[in-house]
GROMACS .gro file of C-alpha atoms in nm:
model
  194
    1MET     CA    1  -1.398  -1.092  10.105
    2LYS     CA    2  -1.262  -1.220   9.772
    3MET     CA    3  -1.413  -0.922   9.582
    4ILE     CA    4  -1.240  -0.674   9.809
    5THR     CA    5  -0.910  -0.849   9.755
    6SER     CA    6  -0.959  -0.851   9.377
    7ARG     CA    7  -1.057  -0.486   9.377
    8HIS     CA    8  -0.749  -0.396   9.582
    9PHE     CA    9  -0.531  -0.600   9.348
   10CYS     CA   10  -0.675  -0.425   9.040
   11THR     CA   11  -0.634  -0.084   9.201
   12LEU     CA   12  -0.280  -0.161   9.304
   13THR     CA   13  -0.193  -0.292   8.955
   14PHE     CA   14  -0.340   0.020   8.793
   15LEU     CA   15  -0.150   0.243   9.035
   16VAL     CA   16   0.180   0.066   8.965
   17LEU     CA   17   0.130   0.091   8.587
   18PHE     CA   18   0.031   0.457   8.614
   19LEU     CA   19   0.332   0.548   8.826
   20SER     CA   20   0.574   0.355   8.605
   21ALA     CA   21   0.462   0.565   8.307
   22ALA     CA   22   0.490   0.894   8.499
   23PRO     CA   23   0.729   1.149   8.346
   24GLY     CA   24   0.950   1.164   8.655
   25ASP     CA   25   1.057   0.802   8.659
   26SER     CA   26   1.427   0.719   8.643
   27SER     CA   27   1.428   0.541   8.306
   28SER     CA   28   1.282   0.842   8.123
   29GLU     CA   29   1.529   1.071   8.303
   30GLU     CA   30   1.814   0.849   8.184
   31GLU     CA   31   1.681   0.860   7.826
   32GLU     CA   32   1.655   1.241   7.843
   33GLU     CA   33   2.011   1.264   7.976
   34GLU     CA   34   2.141   1.052   7.689
   35GLU     CA   35   1.963   1.275   7.437
   36GLU     CA   36   2.098   1.599   7.588
   37GLU     CA   37   2.388   1.764   7.417
   38CYS     CA   38   2.672   1.939   7.593
   39VAL     CA   39   2.909   2.206   7.467
   40TYR     CA   40   3.276   2.114   7.444
   41THR     CA   41   3.535   2.392   7.405
   42LEU     CA   42   3.895   2.301   7.328
   43TYR     CA   43   4.202   2.526   7.326
   44VAL     CA   44   4.481   2.357   7.132
   45GLN     CA   45   4.836   2.495   7.147
   46THR     CA   46   5.080   2.403   6.869
   47GLY     CA   47   5.448   2.407   6.965
   48PRO     CA   48   5.664   2.707   6.869
   49MET     CA   49   5.948   2.513   6.704
   50ILE     CA   50   6.017   2.521   6.331
   51MET     CA   51   5.800   2.276   6.133
   52ALA     CA   52   5.571   2.213   6.433
   53GLY     CA   53   5.260   2.299   6.231
   54THR     CA   54   5.056   2.070   6.011
   55ASP     CA   55   4.776   2.067   5.759
   56ALA     CA   56   4.683   1.706   5.842
   57LYS     CA   57   4.336   1.617   5.968
   58ILE     CA   58   4.332   1.603   6.348
   59SER     CA   59   4.073   1.403   6.538
   60VAL     CA   60   4.008   1.384   6.909
   61ALA     CA   61   3.829   1.149   7.147
   62LEU     CA   62   3.754   1.250   7.505
   63GLY     CA   63   3.625   1.025   7.778
   64ASN     CA   64   3.553   0.969   8.143
   65ALA     CA   65   3.643   0.696   8.390
   66GLU     CA   66   3.324   0.500   8.315
   67GLY     CA   67   3.430   0.457   7.950
   68LYS     CA   68   3.181   0.704   7.801
   69LEU     CA   69   3.328   0.916   7.525
   70VAL     CA   70   3.270   1.184   7.267
   71GLN     CA   71   3.452   1.173   6.934
   72VAL     CA   72   3.532   1.453   6.692
   73PRO     CA   73   3.653   1.299   6.363
   74ASP     CA   74   3.772   1.632   6.219
   75LEU     CA   75   3.848   1.888   6.490
   76GLU     CA   76   3.888   2.170   6.237
   77LYS     CA   77   3.514   2.151   6.164
   78TRP     CA   78   3.461   2.269   6.522
   79GLY     CA   79   3.700   2.562   6.466
   80ILE     CA   80   3.574   2.905   6.571
   81MET     CA   81   3.869   3.116   6.461
   82GLU     CA   82   3.829   3.387   6.198
   83ARG     CA   83   3.744   3.290   5.842
   84ASP     CA   84   4.037   3.158   5.633
   85HIS     CA   85   4.236   3.083   5.951
   86TYR     CA   86   4.506   2.817   5.917
   87TYR     CA   87   4.477   2.580   6.210
   88TYR     CA   88   4.764   2.394   6.381
   89GLN     CA   89   5.038   2.638   6.278
   90GLU     CA   90   5.367   2.697   6.462
   91GLY     CA   91   5.303   2.866   6.797
   92SER     CA   92   4.930   2.914   6.741
   93LEU     CA   93   4.655   2.873   6.997
   94ASP     CA   94   4.343   2.749   6.816
   95VAL     CA   95   3.995   2.743   6.964
   96PHE     CA   96   3.730   2.484   6.882
   97SER     CA   97   3.377   2.444   7.010
   98GLY     CA   98   3.098   2.205   6.929
   99ARG     CA   99   2.814   2.003   7.068
  100GLY     CA  100   2.821   1.636   7.146
  101PRO     CA  101   2.654   1.387   7.372
  102CYS     CA  102   2.675   1.473   7.741
  103ILE     CA  103   2.896   1.240   7.937
  104ASP     CA  104   2.940   1.251   8.311
  105SER     CA  105   3.228   1.472   8.407
  106PRO     CA  106   3.506   1.500   8.470
  107LEU     CA  107   3.673   1.415   8.144
  108CYS     CA  108   3.993   1.231   8.230
  109TRP     CA  109   4.139   1.089   7.907
  110LEU     CA  110   4.220   1.220   7.562
  111ASN     CA  111   4.322   1.051   7.238
  112LEU     CA  112   4.457   1.301   6.986
  113THR     CA  113   4.524   1.163   6.638
  114SER     CA  114   4.670   1.294   6.312
  115ASP     CA  115   4.578   1.122   5.988
  116GLY     CA  116   4.933   1.193   5.864
  117GLY     CA  117   4.790   1.246   5.518
  118SER     CA  118   4.930   1.579   5.410
  119GLN     CA  119   5.241   1.747   5.281
  120PHE     CA  120   5.322   1.876   5.631
  121ASN     CA  121   5.220   1.578   5.839
  122SER     CA  122   5.440   1.620   6.149
  123TRP     CA  123   5.268   1.815   6.426
  124TYR     CA  124   5.387   1.907   6.774
  125CYS     CA  125   5.107   1.967   7.024
  126ASP     CA  126   5.189   2.144   7.351
  127PHE     CA  127   4.852   2.110   7.523
  128VAL     CA  128   4.477   2.065   7.491
  129ASP     CA  129   4.257   2.251   7.740
  130VAL     CA  130   3.899   2.118   7.744
  131THR     CA  131   3.587   2.263   7.903
  132LEU     CA  132   3.255   2.077   7.913
  133THR     CA  133   2.919   2.220   8.011
  134GLY     CA  134   2.557   2.134   7.952
  135PRO     CA  135   2.204   2.177   8.078
  136HIS     CA  136   2.181   2.117   8.453
  137LYS     CA  137   2.549   2.019   8.469
  138ARG     CA  138   2.843   2.174   8.646
  139CYS     CA  139   3.118   2.304   8.423
  140SER     CA  140   3.410   2.063   8.405
  141ARG     CA  141   3.763   2.133   8.288
  142ALA     CA  142   4.060   1.912   8.204
  143PHE     CA  143   4.406   2.025   8.097
  144PHE     CA  144   4.614   1.776   7.899
  145PHE     CA  145   4.989   1.845   7.864
  146VAL     CA  146   5.049   1.656   7.538
  147LEU     CA  147   5.406   1.780   7.474
  148GLN     CA  148   5.452   1.534   7.189
  149TRP     CA  149   5.506   1.506   6.815
  150LEU     CA  150   5.228   1.335   6.624
  151SER     CA  151   5.459   1.219   6.350
  152THR     CA  152   5.635   0.922   6.197
  153ASP     CA  153   5.952   1.135   6.159
  154HIS     CA  154   6.003   1.238   6.525
  155PRO     CA  155   6.004   1.041   6.852
  156PRO     CA  156   5.791   0.868   6.974
  157PHE     CA  157   5.716   0.795   6.604
  158ARG     CA  158   5.337   0.776   6.643
  159LEU     CA  159   5.047   0.963   6.489
  160ASN     CA  160   4.853   0.973   6.813
  161ALA     CA  161   4.892   1.081   7.173
  162TYR     CA  162   4.688   0.905   7.440
  163LEU     CA  163   4.675   1.064   7.784
  164ASP     CA  164   4.486   0.887   8.061
  165GLY     CA  165   4.439   1.066   8.390
  166CYS     CA  166   4.141   0.865   8.511
  167ASN     CA  167   4.343   0.716   8.797
  168LEU     CA  168   4.440   1.072   8.899
  169GLN     CA  169   4.076   1.175   8.887
  170GLN     CA  170   3.978   0.885   9.112
  171GLN     CA  171   4.250   0.991   9.358
  172LYS     CA  172   4.111   1.346   9.339
  173VAL     CA  173   4.445   1.493   9.225
  174HIS     CA  174   4.344   1.840   9.106
  175THR     CA  175   4.500   2.181   9.107
  176PRO     CA  176   4.392   2.345   9.431
  177ARG     CA  177   4.254   2.671   9.293
  178ASN     CA  178   3.985   2.571   9.046
  179GLY     CA  179   3.938   2.194   9.049
  180THR     CA  180   4.081   2.144   8.700
  181LEU     CA  181   4.210   1.794   8.632
  182VAL     CA  182   4.566   1.822   8.497
  183VAL     CA  183   4.702   1.527   8.299
  184ARG     CA  184   5.065   1.493   8.191
  185ASN     CA  185   5.183   1.273   7.905
  186SER     CA  186   5.332   0.947   8.035
  187VAL     CA  187   5.543   0.916   7.718
  188ILE     CA  188   5.729   1.228   7.833
  189ARG     CA  189   5.787   1.084   8.181
  190GLU     CA  190   5.925   0.765   8.032
  191GLY     CA  191   6.195   0.967   7.856
  192SER     CA  192   6.101   0.897   7.494
  193SER     CA  193   5.973   1.246   7.415
  194ALA     CA  194   6.067   1.511   7.164
   0.00000   0.00000   0.00000
């Protein structure tokens, strides 16, 4: 009787070890997901007013409600406009695309930052439209109405704009037609805008 119990125990132990190393287990799926890269496409609209353009370095961080994020330290390096294109000029719509770590969608916050280190350091950004897609993932889109100067010379006298729509995302506040999360700048609503 004891031998049968030992044999069953050994078989059960072997089976558990074998199944835990199987390629379909959840820990290896999580590792694969972390290693996957997604494609991020950003449309950035510079305001049409005089002196709205800049040649400063612009960086962006995008994130979700769980705190996962992707950072682009120099957005111009993701630029896909024609060669010798000047980015962030008055009234221009610039397109950027690059790969970064996949984060669960939808994206719901944006931190847009200017390094302020150029001759033309004031920049007015109208909006940033972001699309995220990746292997085995639904396409996700977020539209951020920035409507703010990134400048120390114009209100709100900051070199960054932080828009957080994660609470809107949790309340499922989307535009009805296509499910795009639309986030408006709270600085504008508080009355300290351009």
